[in-house]
């Protein structure tokens, strides 16, 4: 293992080279000293083993004692090194020196695995440098008396044995719980105290803006107060109607297939299990995660909002720690949280991983569906029948546009999902010229990666700057200020259903809107709930304006990109922050033995069900809520559709229901983000429609909205139309 470390090319030492450059000679000497010390110890042990005699025990004890002294001296030297670095530079940058390289890196066997094969000796390996000291992590290796071979296990094999997806660990160095992160990455958890302040919030016009927004809120509340008798009667009538609706089907007799193991799919499964539904999940990748899985995320990906918004129901992330529940996680840490929830709820047994659903067959007579699933060996099997197939994918397939002259471009075109750690560092090491395309949050995240690394070989191209929200202004922990701002933002959401331009103006008055381009030509519909914390906004404001181009791509040239404004930019890599699609187009639909095609003219029932293909539900059509809580809406609507709503609806009844269905995409080929209706307006209209149709309790909806925006907590909405559906204990499931 030491020899492999010593023989690595210089690019593998990027953490050492970039972060500890000023102390590299001392660290190299320390490593060389450790390598020599271990090599000498190995020779002594082999020599002692080959000349087995009565003094073997004493010799081994001496060798072990010598190793302990070496460890102590190395640790003392490292601490001195850290102190000297503190004096010279003022700080030690939190980084890491990994022990593994490529797939052949050595993981030492434990002492228990080597019983009977000779005494195991301790090897100390340099692991991490933080908090002014070096930490040595002990691992064991053994050699028999007649052999100098070492029992090894590759990192990938060990991950497979432990059930950890091999794809989640980068072959060079992947940050772990005991390894610090590279300087361009956000920490695993950004605490609330680091992002609670909003720099530059109070300007001379802010009081005027808040005064205007408050006046609008007072007018709105006055209007609601005048209508309160009518609203009260409406609430009572809807409550009586909901209670009178009896279920016609026992949820325990229902069988549902869930495609996708992202946060929506997992929350749907958790919710359906509460009703006793028979569920079976399918995930094409090797683990849960969805867009937070390493295959679906990009390097440096971070959550938009605090964890109280992004936590699963009944599984709040560190809810008793204000700094954590109101902080934000990076993608890797959130993926770990999702895996923890899956293990605690024992969901893994209900999912088939590496299972790609290829086609769905619907039988009009039985009103049930079967699915064809391809496993990791490309063996196709048929599962079912199911009463409902829930497709929960949202950002499954990258959206890659075609550019004029693309066939002549000598560089590489990559989507954000393809920008993993290895690709990012390859760009830096080879000094490639990069063009980032897009004005949304994913494009901003990629720009941040290069900006924070101090890399100068990038340009930023965008047609329109998206409206982004200031996270600390929109959501946060309970306080008087939060309650005031939350009520104003509730007004913004309600107003967006009528006019997005006016909603944007109110956001500017409140001080919650931000954009990286203040030229004033931003379109108000360009708001997809992207949120940035103060740290991200501050770093984006440091981007050199000469690298930012408000234009579109005209053509791709062999060595670069020609823009619509006539400029020609050199580029070896074109990074696309162009969003993603649901991937539903990859699924073949077959109805009664004939191909069924999704078209924009297809009518949608209850926000996500196809009228003429009722065994399929598409959760990506509607923006119900934030984070995993969206799955609560999806699951409860599925229960209403299968167990409560009248069967065999007439065309007239379906049309009557659809008239009150606001905010949902009416085109099953488009996700809610791709739909012309802005997500903020969709969020408002969908919930208004659910209340007006009597599916959701008005008081429960209001309580949910106030809790998120004003009280810093997430409370699920109550589908009072399901009040007669009894939840069951896990042991009562069929």
XYZ file of C-alpha atoms in Angstrom:
734
model
C 0.000 0.000 0.000
C 2.813 2.421 0.851
C 4.606 1.663 -2.394
C 1.420 2.338 -4.366
C 1.028 5.660 -2.579
C 4.626 6.540 -3.309
C 4.325 5.688 -7.010
C 1.193 7.705 -7.754
C 1.458 10.453 -10.407
C 1.582 14.049 -9.158
C -2.059 14.677 -10.102
C -3.131 12.253 -7.379
C -1.586 14.500 -4.743
C -3.900 17.413 -5.561
C -5.061 17.907 -1.973
C -1.457 17.851 -0.753
C -0.244 19.974 -3.623
C -3.001 22.593 -3.561
C -3.727 22.953 0.124
C -0.457 22.142 1.911
C 1.898 23.464 -0.740
C 3.847 25.621 1.682
C 4.565 22.589 3.889
C 4.937 19.980 1.180
C 8.587 19.174 1.883
C 7.946 18.538 5.558
C 4.926 16.365 4.782
C 6.811 14.428 2.106
C 9.566 13.772 4.617
C 7.028 12.624 7.156
C 5.471 10.239 4.653
C 8.845 8.910 3.571
C 9.761 8.368 7.207
C 6.543 6.438 7.778
C 7.090 4.326 4.645
C 10.651 3.437 5.649
C 9.609 2.696 9.201
C 6.890 0.304 8.052
C 9.156 -1.355 5.523
C 11.797 -2.013 8.185
C 9.159 -3.352 10.554
C 7.868 -5.703 7.843
C 11.381 -7.020 7.210
C 11.898 -7.606 10.916
C 8.641 -9.501 11.193
C 9.340 -11.711 8.159
C 12.859 -12.379 9.417
C 11.568 -13.272 12.841
C 8.898 -15.557 11.382
C 11.338 -17.444 9.165
C 13.677 -18.148 12.094
C 10.982 -19.314 14.521
C 12.593 -19.842 17.921
C 11.913 -19.504 21.576
C 12.488 -15.760 21.501
C 9.697 -15.169 18.940
C 7.273 -13.733 21.469
C 9.797 -11.286 22.892
C 10.882 -10.246 19.404
C 7.330 -9.588 18.317
C 6.697 -7.562 21.453
C 9.779 -5.452 20.747
C 8.651 -4.828 17.160
C 5.159 -3.794 18.263
C 6.659 -1.493 20.898
C 8.922 0.040 18.252
C 5.906 0.656 16.000
C 4.091 2.380 18.852
C 7.091 4.657 19.417
C 7.177 5.463 15.696
C 3.478 6.295 15.803
C 3.927 8.581 18.793
C 6.878 10.350 17.226
C 5.022 10.776 13.932
C 1.990 12.196 15.718
C 4.212 14.573 17.708
C 5.924 15.707 14.506
C 2.579 16.237 12.795
C 1.259 18.329 15.669
C 4.390 20.470 15.565
C 3.915 20.810 11.815
C 0.375 22.033 12.370
C 1.468 24.539 15.005
C 4.209 25.865 12.735
C 1.706 26.205 9.914
C -0.607 28.133 12.244
C 2.198 30.571 13.020
C 3.155 31.062 9.392
C -0.233 31.133 7.677
C -2.638 31.857 10.486
C -4.776 28.786 9.840
C -4.855 25.229 8.646
C -7.160 24.642 5.723
C -9.520 21.725 6.372
C -8.667 19.142 3.746
C -7.756 15.493 3.528
C -5.044 13.141 2.498
C -6.785 9.923 1.460
C -5.495 6.405 1.813
C -7.046 4.993 -1.336
C -6.244 5.316 -5.015
C -8.109 3.637 -7.879
C -9.806 0.266 -7.424
C -6.686 -1.609 -6.381
C -6.116 0.357 -3.209
C -5.528 -1.853 -0.198
C -7.945 -2.365 2.642
C -6.321 -4.424 5.375
C -8.052 -7.471 6.794
C -9.131 -7.465 10.409
C -7.351 -9.471 13.060
C -10.381 -11.739 13.507
C -10.236 -12.686 9.810
C -6.615 -13.730 10.186
C -6.874 -15.923 13.287
C -4.545 -18.870 12.906
C -2.491 -17.212 10.192
C 0.015 -15.444 12.390
C -0.080 -12.483 14.713
C -1.554 -9.323 13.234
C 0.483 -6.192 13.532
C -0.806 -2.651 13.573
C -0.227 -0.288 10.680
C -0.856 3.432 11.124
C -1.820 5.290 7.985
C -1.970 9.024 7.573
C -5.624 9.869 7.127
C -6.640 13.445 7.794
C -5.383 16.793 8.948
C -7.803 19.064 10.780
C -8.223 20.873 14.067
C -4.439 21.334 14.373
C -3.564 17.655 14.608
C -3.050 14.619 12.455
C -5.288 11.639 13.091
C -3.915 8.156 12.558
C -6.511 5.527 11.721
C -5.399 2.013 12.583
C -6.029 -0.890 10.273
C -4.677 -4.424 10.467
C -2.827 -6.634 8.075
C -1.287 -10.057 8.518
C 1.410 -12.131 6.954
C 2.016 -15.805 7.471
C 5.392 -17.175 8.490
C 6.042 -18.676 5.080
C 4.695 -15.906 2.889
C 5.097 -12.168 2.520
C 1.756 -11.721 0.722
C -0.801 -9.426 2.287
C -4.521 -10.224 2.362
C -6.183 -7.347 0.523
C -9.685 -6.230 -0.319
C -10.369 -3.592 -2.932
C -12.506 -0.646 -1.900
C -15.169 -1.574 -4.448
C -15.356 -5.162 -3.118
C -15.653 -3.896 0.436
C -18.480 -1.524 -0.564
C -20.333 -4.394 -2.227
C -19.932 -6.518 0.897
C -21.298 -3.699 3.056
C -24.116 -2.871 0.667
C -22.652 0.531 -0.185
C -22.947 1.556 -3.842
C -19.544 1.485 -5.461
C -20.520 4.400 -7.681
C -20.759 6.672 -4.674
C -17.009 6.533 -4.012
C -14.723 8.333 -6.382
C -11.745 6.219 -7.541
C -9.295 8.935 -6.543
C -10.434 10.378 -3.212
C -14.019 10.683 -2.032
C -14.697 12.798 1.031
C -16.014 10.801 3.963
C -17.027 11.446 7.525
C -13.400 11.558 8.646
C -12.033 13.296 5.567
C -12.415 17.045 5.121
C -13.844 18.478 1.930
C -11.966 20.180 -0.903
C -12.100 23.976 -0.705
C -14.605 24.370 -3.567
C -17.180 22.103 -1.899
C -19.757 23.163 0.670
C -19.410 21.368 4.007
C -21.569 18.356 4.776
C -23.700 20.643 6.944
C -23.783 24.412 6.760
C -25.123 25.432 10.194
C -27.900 27.969 10.538
C -25.662 30.543 12.224
C -23.493 30.691 9.091
C -26.405 31.540 6.787
C -28.838 33.373 9.069
C -27.683 36.905 8.251
C -28.751 38.602 5.023
C -25.972 41.018 4.015
C -27.099 44.193 2.294
C -30.738 43.602 3.211
C -31.400 46.965 4.800
C -31.173 49.631 2.120
C -32.823 53.055 2.008
C -35.779 51.661 0.050
C -36.345 48.496 2.107
C -38.693 50.126 4.662
C -40.789 51.489 1.808
C -40.967 48.055 0.184
C -41.959 46.354 3.424
C -44.551 49.042 4.070
C -46.123 48.474 0.648
C -46.132 44.673 1.056
C -47.672 45.041 4.526
C -50.381 47.296 3.112
C -51.200 44.669 0.470
C -51.361 41.996 3.177
C -53.753 44.124 5.254
C -56.012 44.634 2.238
C -55.999 40.905 1.561
C -56.793 40.015 5.193
C -59.586 42.584 5.217
C -61.075 41.004 2.124
C -60.866 37.537 3.734
C -62.466 38.877 6.911
C -65.408 40.261 4.962
C -65.865 36.906 3.274
C -65.277 34.907 6.472
C -68.966 33.941 6.964
C -69.046 32.496 3.458
C -65.684 30.798 4.013
C -66.908 29.306 7.294
C -70.050 27.874 5.687
C -67.919 26.484 2.865
C -65.565 24.789 5.345
C -68.478 23.187 7.238
C -70.115 21.894 4.060
C -66.855 20.437 2.767
C -66.171 18.803 6.131
C -69.614 17.137 6.213
C -69.225 15.925 2.645
C -65.778 14.513 3.397
C -66.960 12.613 6.471
C -69.902 11.156 4.561
C -67.678 9.650 1.862
C -67.065 6.017 2.712
C -64.273 3.976 1.122
C -65.401 1.287 -1.307
C -62.091 -0.606 -1.253
C -59.915 -1.747 1.636
C -56.416 -0.259 1.129
C -54.937 -3.580 2.218
C -56.404 -5.148 -0.935
C -54.633 -2.627 -3.150
C -51.301 -3.352 -4.816
C -49.171 -0.435 -6.021
C -45.869 -0.317 -7.908
C -43.615 2.694 -7.244
C -41.064 3.579 -9.914
C -38.232 5.570 -8.382
C -36.458 5.695 -5.023
C -35.934 9.437 -4.740
C -37.404 11.473 -1.918
C -40.864 11.429 -3.505
C -40.842 7.680 -4.123
C -39.611 6.907 -0.613
C -42.145 9.209 1.054
C -44.955 7.710 -1.056
C -43.954 4.246 0.073
C -43.818 5.310 3.737
C -47.267 6.869 3.479
C -48.918 3.972 1.620
C -47.576 1.523 4.176
C -49.463 3.454 6.862
C -52.688 2.536 5.055
C -51.641 -1.106 4.681
C -51.186 -0.967 0.902
C -49.133 -3.734 -0.721
C -46.211 -1.849 -2.271
C -43.336 -2.833 -4.502
C -40.638 -0.350 -5.503
C -38.333 -0.284 -8.527
C -35.151 1.741 -8.882
C -32.900 1.590 -11.945
C -29.799 2.578 -9.973
C -28.094 0.593 -7.238
C -29.410 2.634 -4.326
C -31.978 5.201 -3.265
C -31.371 8.906 -3.771
C -32.935 10.054 -7.035
C -31.276 13.336 -7.987
C -29.103 13.033 -4.854
C -27.681 9.668 -5.964
C -24.107 10.004 -7.311
C -25.399 9.065 -10.774
C -27.910 11.901 -10.739
C -26.045 14.677 -8.941
C -23.160 16.914 -9.872
C -19.999 17.787 -8.011
C -20.701 20.280 -5.238
C -24.486 19.864 -5.319
C -26.272 21.368 -2.316
C -29.863 21.544 -1.081
C -31.954 24.620 -1.793
C -33.566 24.927 1.620
C -33.116 24.119 5.338
C -33.556 20.567 6.541
C -36.860 21.196 8.301
C -38.298 21.623 4.789
C -36.424 18.672 3.284
C -36.942 16.077 6.023
C -39.123 12.993 5.691
C -42.319 12.823 7.708
C -41.634 11.326 11.168
C -37.891 11.374 10.428
C -36.833 14.954 11.085
C -33.141 15.595 10.609
C -31.671 16.498 14.019
C -34.910 18.283 14.934
C -33.702 19.173 18.454
C -30.617 20.995 17.155
C -31.502 24.446 15.795
C -28.199 24.761 13.975
C -28.750 21.508 12.062
C -32.493 21.391 11.397
C -32.319 24.955 10.053
C -29.030 24.409 8.238
C -28.536 23.005 4.749
C -26.766 19.834 3.623
C -24.657 19.064 0.608
C -25.767 16.321 -1.759
C -23.572 13.564 -0.335
C -24.740 14.136 3.241
C -28.390 14.266 2.206
C -27.955 11.013 0.292
C -26.586 9.483 3.483
C -29.635 10.773 5.375
C -31.928 9.154 2.792
C -30.123 5.852 3.145
C -30.460 6.068 6.932
C -34.225 6.575 6.613
C -34.458 3.622 4.245
C -32.605 1.402 6.717
C -34.617 2.555 9.743
C -37.914 1.931 7.964
C -36.682 -1.319 6.395
C -37.683 -0.095 2.938
C -34.826 -1.820 1.161
C -36.655 -5.142 1.238
C -39.564 -3.508 -0.614
C -37.407 -2.171 -3.444
C -35.759 -3.900 -6.368
C -32.569 -2.041 -7.236
C -30.783 -2.136 -10.580
C -34.303 -2.719 -11.899
C -35.126 -0.695 -15.013
C -38.843 -0.681 -15.847
C -39.021 -1.089 -19.620
C -42.745 -1.239 -20.385
C -46.174 -1.058 -18.793
C -49.151 -3.117 -19.991
C -52.717 -2.075 -19.124
C -55.748 -4.345 -19.439
C -59.047 -2.453 -19.778
C -61.108 -5.462 -18.671
C -59.292 -6.196 -15.419
C -58.256 -2.542 -14.960
C -54.862 -3.701 -13.793
C -51.339 -3.273 -15.098
C -48.206 -5.377 -15.368
C -44.655 -4.141 -15.887
C -41.620 -5.573 -17.662
C -38.441 -5.092 -15.625
C -34.840 -5.511 -16.767
C -32.327 -6.425 -14.050
C -28.585 -5.739 -13.912
C -27.943 -8.800 -16.119
C -30.420 -7.564 -18.759
C -32.835 -10.359 -17.884
C -36.408 -9.163 -18.393
C -39.189 -10.378 -16.101
C -42.848 -9.437 -15.710
C -44.249 -8.251 -12.380
C -47.847 -7.634 -11.368
C -50.710 -7.274 -11.720
C -50.914 -3.881 -9.995
C -53.907 -1.656 -9.343
C -51.686 1.382 -9.884
C -48.207 2.179 -11.141
C -46.830 5.426 -9.671
C -44.073 7.058 -11.704
C -42.182 9.381 -9.354
C -39.176 10.319 -11.497
C -38.718 14.064 -11.930
C -35.153 14.872 -13.025
C -34.225 11.481 -14.441
C -32.963 12.304 -17.917
C -30.700 15.288 -18.724
C -32.137 17.770 -21.188
C -29.462 18.189 -23.867
C -30.348 20.553 -26.731
C -28.949 20.210 -30.236
C -26.738 23.073 -31.400
C -25.960 24.157 -34.977
C -22.478 22.988 -35.911
C -22.392 20.503 -33.053
C -20.880 17.821 -35.296
C -17.859 20.068 -35.939
C -17.169 20.880 -32.293
C -13.878 19.261 -31.236
C -14.542 19.692 -27.552
C -16.810 17.848 -25.129
C -20.449 18.593 -24.297
C -21.456 17.597 -20.770
C -24.677 17.990 -18.825
C -24.505 19.079 -15.178
C -25.324 15.515 -14.070
C -22.124 14.345 -15.777
C -19.876 16.770 -13.911
C -18.611 14.403 -11.242
C -15.515 14.897 -9.129
C -13.142 13.126 -11.516
C -14.360 15.106 -14.522
C -14.107 18.384 -12.616
C -10.515 17.783 -11.565
C -9.563 16.533 -15.008
C -10.703 19.909 -16.375
C -8.579 21.709 -13.801
C -5.506 19.505 -14.199
C -5.501 19.764 -17.995
C -6.402 23.485 -17.919
C -9.324 23.124 -20.322
C -11.357 26.147 -21.332
C -14.936 25.831 -20.085
C -18.219 27.451 -21.089
C -21.137 27.099 -18.654
C -24.540 27.474 -20.310
C -27.671 28.388 -18.364
C -29.164 30.949 -16.001
C -30.697 28.591 -13.416
C -29.407 27.314 -10.084
C -27.532 24.306 -11.484
C -25.582 26.602 -13.804
C -24.855 28.920 -10.867
C -23.626 25.940 -8.846
C -21.185 24.937 -11.585
C -19.893 28.499 -11.873
C -19.377 28.494 -8.106
C -17.181 25.386 -8.365
C -14.732 27.105 -10.693
C -14.943 30.474 -8.953
C -14.148 29.029 -5.523
C -11.247 27.066 -6.978
C -9.751 30.243 -8.410
C -9.937 28.791 -11.912
C -9.847 31.452 -14.613
C -10.532 29.317 -17.674
C -14.327 29.517 -17.656
C -17.067 31.700 -19.168
C -20.770 31.901 -18.285
C -23.394 32.083 -21.057
C -27.093 32.659 -20.353
C -30.110 33.960 -22.230
C -32.062 35.036 -19.146
C -31.036 35.360 -15.533
C -33.363 33.329 -13.335
C -35.027 34.845 -10.310
C -33.495 33.213 -7.237
C -34.727 33.449 -3.661
C -32.699 34.449 -0.619
C -33.001 31.356 1.519
C -32.550 33.095 4.874
C -35.327 35.591 4.086
C -37.886 33.072 2.810
C -37.602 30.319 5.443
C -36.037 29.986 8.867
C -36.659 29.134 12.534
C -39.557 30.492 14.545
C -39.293 34.167 15.536
C -41.334 37.361 15.418
C -39.457 38.525 12.330
C -39.978 35.141 10.683
C -43.727 35.274 11.404
C -43.975 38.735 9.819
C -41.958 37.834 6.713
C -43.750 34.486 6.437
C -47.163 36.144 6.238
C -45.867 38.420 3.499
C -44.518 35.435 1.548
C -47.856 33.654 1.939
C -49.349 36.697 0.240
C -46.746 36.361 -2.540
C -47.769 32.736 -3.152
C -51.452 33.610 -3.310
C -50.856 36.598 -5.589
C -48.716 34.504 -7.965
C -51.845 32.590 -8.962
C -53.163 35.841 -10.447
C -50.040 37.651 -11.629
C -46.455 36.447 -11.500
C -45.192 39.930 -12.324
C -46.884 41.398 -9.277
C -45.657 38.475 -7.147
C -42.124 39.196 -8.310
C -42.548 42.870 -7.403
C -43.719 41.873 -3.908
C -40.649 39.628 -3.527
C -38.482 42.622 -4.398
C -40.367 44.732 -1.815
C -39.858 42.086 0.870
C -36.204 41.661 -0.089
C -36.348 37.939 -0.847
C -35.552 38.109 -4.580
C -32.018 38.029 -5.999
C -30.377 37.564 -9.356
C -26.766 37.446 -10.509
C -27.630 39.831 -13.380
C -29.382 43.037 -12.356
C -29.737 44.382 -15.899
C -33.514 44.466 -15.427
C -34.429 42.327 -18.443
C -35.164 39.198 -16.381
C -38.450 37.465 -17.164
C -40.694 37.025 -14.109
C -41.637 33.458 -15.049
C -38.012 32.411 -14.687
C -38.430 31.344 -11.082
C -38.247 27.618 -10.352
C -37.862 27.854 -6.567
C -34.090 28.051 -6.755
C -32.745 29.358 -3.438
C -29.255 30.547 -2.578
C -27.791 31.179 0.848
C -25.698 34.295 1.640
C -22.430 32.397 1.161
C -23.378 31.315 -2.360
C -24.586 34.777 -3.368
C -21.454 36.425 -2.017
C -19.196 34.098 -4.031
C -21.262 34.541 -7.201
C -20.948 38.305 -6.915
C -17.165 37.845 -7.116
C -17.376 36.367 -10.621
C -15.597 38.596 -13.109
C -18.272 40.286 -15.227
C -16.038 39.994 -18.272
C -16.669 36.240 -18.140
C -20.475 36.610 -18.189
C -22.281 36.806 -21.541
C -25.995 37.474 -21.824
C -26.561 35.796 -25.175
C -27.485 32.525 -26.815
C -25.364 30.047 -28.748
C -25.428 30.752 -32.468
C -23.187 27.912 -33.663
C -20.523 25.612 -32.332
C -17.173 26.073 -34.044
C -14.391 23.461 -34.035
C -12.445 25.317 -31.327
C -15.147 27.288 -29.588
C -18.608 28.787 -29.423
C -20.040 31.611 -31.526
C -22.681 33.650 -29.662
C -25.675 35.519 -31.050
C -23.991 38.807 -30.097
C -21.136 37.981 -32.482
C -18.516 37.045 -29.878
C -16.438 33.892 -30.319
C -15.396 32.082 -27.136
C -12.713 29.423 -26.991
C -14.024 26.255 -25.351
C -12.820 22.710 -24.810
C -15.828 21.797 -22.643
C -19.430 23.002 -22.840
C -21.246 22.423 -19.533
C -25.035 22.472 -19.782
C -27.181 23.756 -16.954
C -30.268 23.171 -19.073
C -32.393 21.183 -16.649
C -33.725 17.644 -16.853
C -36.834 15.777 -17.923
C -38.808 13.051 -16.188
C -37.529 10.239 -18.409
C -41.103 9.021 -18.865
C -40.506 8.895 -22.603
C -38.211 5.897 -22.098
C -41.108 3.804 -20.752
C -43.160 1.939 -23.349
C -46.919 2.024 -22.722
C -49.158 -0.713 -24.069
C -52.947 -0.689 -23.712
C -54.893 -3.838 -24.583
C -52.005 -5.093 -26.698
C -51.586 -1.858 -28.672
C -48.977 0.854 -28.293
C -50.126 3.871 -26.318
C -48.448 7.242 -26.903
C -48.264 10.117 -24.457
C -49.450 13.290 -26.119
C -50.132 16.817 -25.002
C -53.835 16.331 -25.756
C -54.249 13.611 -23.116
C -56.578 14.668 -20.311
C -55.435 14.460 -16.699
C -57.685 13.421 -13.795
C -56.962 14.302 -10.145
C -53.725 16.085 -11.074
C -51.712 13.001 -12.061
C -53.910 10.205 -13.510
C -54.398 9.650 -17.247
C -58.108 9.359 -18.050
C -57.739 6.601 -20.626
C -54.833 4.878 -18.853
C -56.059 4.998 -15.223
C -53.561 2.489 -13.852
C -50.733 5.005 -14.364
C -50.064 8.081 -12.210
C -47.442 10.723 -13.054
C -46.375 12.640 -9.949
C -44.133 15.029 -11.895
C -47.137 16.868 -13.366
C -47.920 18.928 -10.281
C -45.980 21.001 -7.768
C -47.800 20.005 -4.585
C -45.222 20.937 -1.961
C -41.518 21.250 -1.121
C -39.128 18.360 -0.554
C -40.205 14.840 0.446
C -43.556 16.163 1.712
C -44.642 16.203 -1.919
C -44.924 12.430 -1.544
C -47.670 12.875 1.088
C -49.889 14.545 -1.511
C -49.089 11.895 -4.127
C -49.830 8.974 -1.796
C -53.055 10.462 -0.445
C -54.315 11.274 -3.942
C -53.560 7.676 -4.920
C -55.623 6.451 -1.951
C -58.500 8.728 -2.909
C -58.345 7.580 -6.535
C -58.245 3.857 -5.668
C -60.367 3.561 -2.538
C -62.747 6.530 -2.184
C -63.555 8.184 -5.504
C -66.543 6.761 -7.328
C -65.656 4.080 -9.838
C -66.674 4.168 -13.511
C -67.045 7.935 -13.731
C -68.972 9.236 -16.719
C -67.383 11.660 -19.147
C -69.598 14.431 -17.772
C -68.455 13.730 -14.207
C -64.797 13.657 -15.272
C -65.146 17.012 -17.048
C -66.827 18.504 -13.984
C -63.942 17.355 -11.761
C -61.334 18.641 -14.195
C -62.841 22.141 -14.246
C -61.695 22.633 -10.659
C -58.284 21.147 -11.257
C -56.008 24.183 -11.196
C -52.259 24.400 -11.526
C -51.477 20.934 -12.869
C -49.695 20.422 -16.163
C -52.205 19.236 -18.756
C -49.416 17.872 -20.933
C -48.182 14.473 -19.652
C -44.962 14.865 -21.630
C -43.912 17.905 -19.555
C -42.884 18.143 -15.922
C -44.214 20.943 -13.737
C -40.931 22.831 -14.272
C -41.213 22.576 -18.068
C -44.862 23.627 -18.115
C -45.497 27.277 -19.151
C -47.144 27.923 -15.781
C -44.483 29.012 -13.305
C -44.041 26.621 -10.335
C -44.856 29.360 -7.814
C -48.234 29.966 -9.452
C -48.770 26.211 -9.785
C -48.145 25.730 -6.060
C -50.841 28.284 -5.275
C -53.420 27.071 -7.784
C -53.001 23.375 -6.986
C -53.666 23.862 -3.295
C -56.595 26.206 -3.982
C -58.056 23.532 -6.263
C -57.602 20.800 -3.662
C -59.420 22.927 -1.089
C -62.270 23.928 -3.427
C -62.913 20.314 -4.447
C -63.055 19.261 -0.821
C -60.075 16.935 -0.918
C -57.952 18.971 1.507
C -59.161 20.612 4.675
C -58.848 24.409 4.378
C -57.770 24.779 8.011
C -55.156 22.050 7.536
C -53.785 23.740 4.405
C -53.566 27.097 6.184
C -51.851 25.466 9.158
C -49.362 23.784 6.830
C -48.510 27.001 4.973
C -48.135 29.066 8.156
C -45.980 26.367 9.778
C -43.493 26.308 6.893
C -43.298 30.047 6.245
C -43.745 31.439 9.769
C -42.978 28.785 12.390
C -40.017 26.950 10.892
C -41.536 23.473 10.799
C -43.167 21.164 8.279
C -46.607 19.693 9.031
C -48.336 17.419 6.468
C -51.654 18.544 5.038
C -54.764 16.607 5.971
C -56.776 15.014 3.177
C -59.994 14.956 5.181
C -61.637 13.091 2.321
C -59.646 10.107 3.617
C -60.852 10.499 7.208
C -62.712 7.173 7.017
C -59.612 5.292 5.892
C -58.023 3.719 8.927
C -54.277 3.476 9.157
C -52.909 0.082 10.124
C -49.986 -1.170 12.111
C -47.108 -2.696 10.136
C -48.013 -6.156 11.418
C -51.556 -5.868 10.046
C -50.445 -5.454 6.435
C -51.436 -8.226 4.076
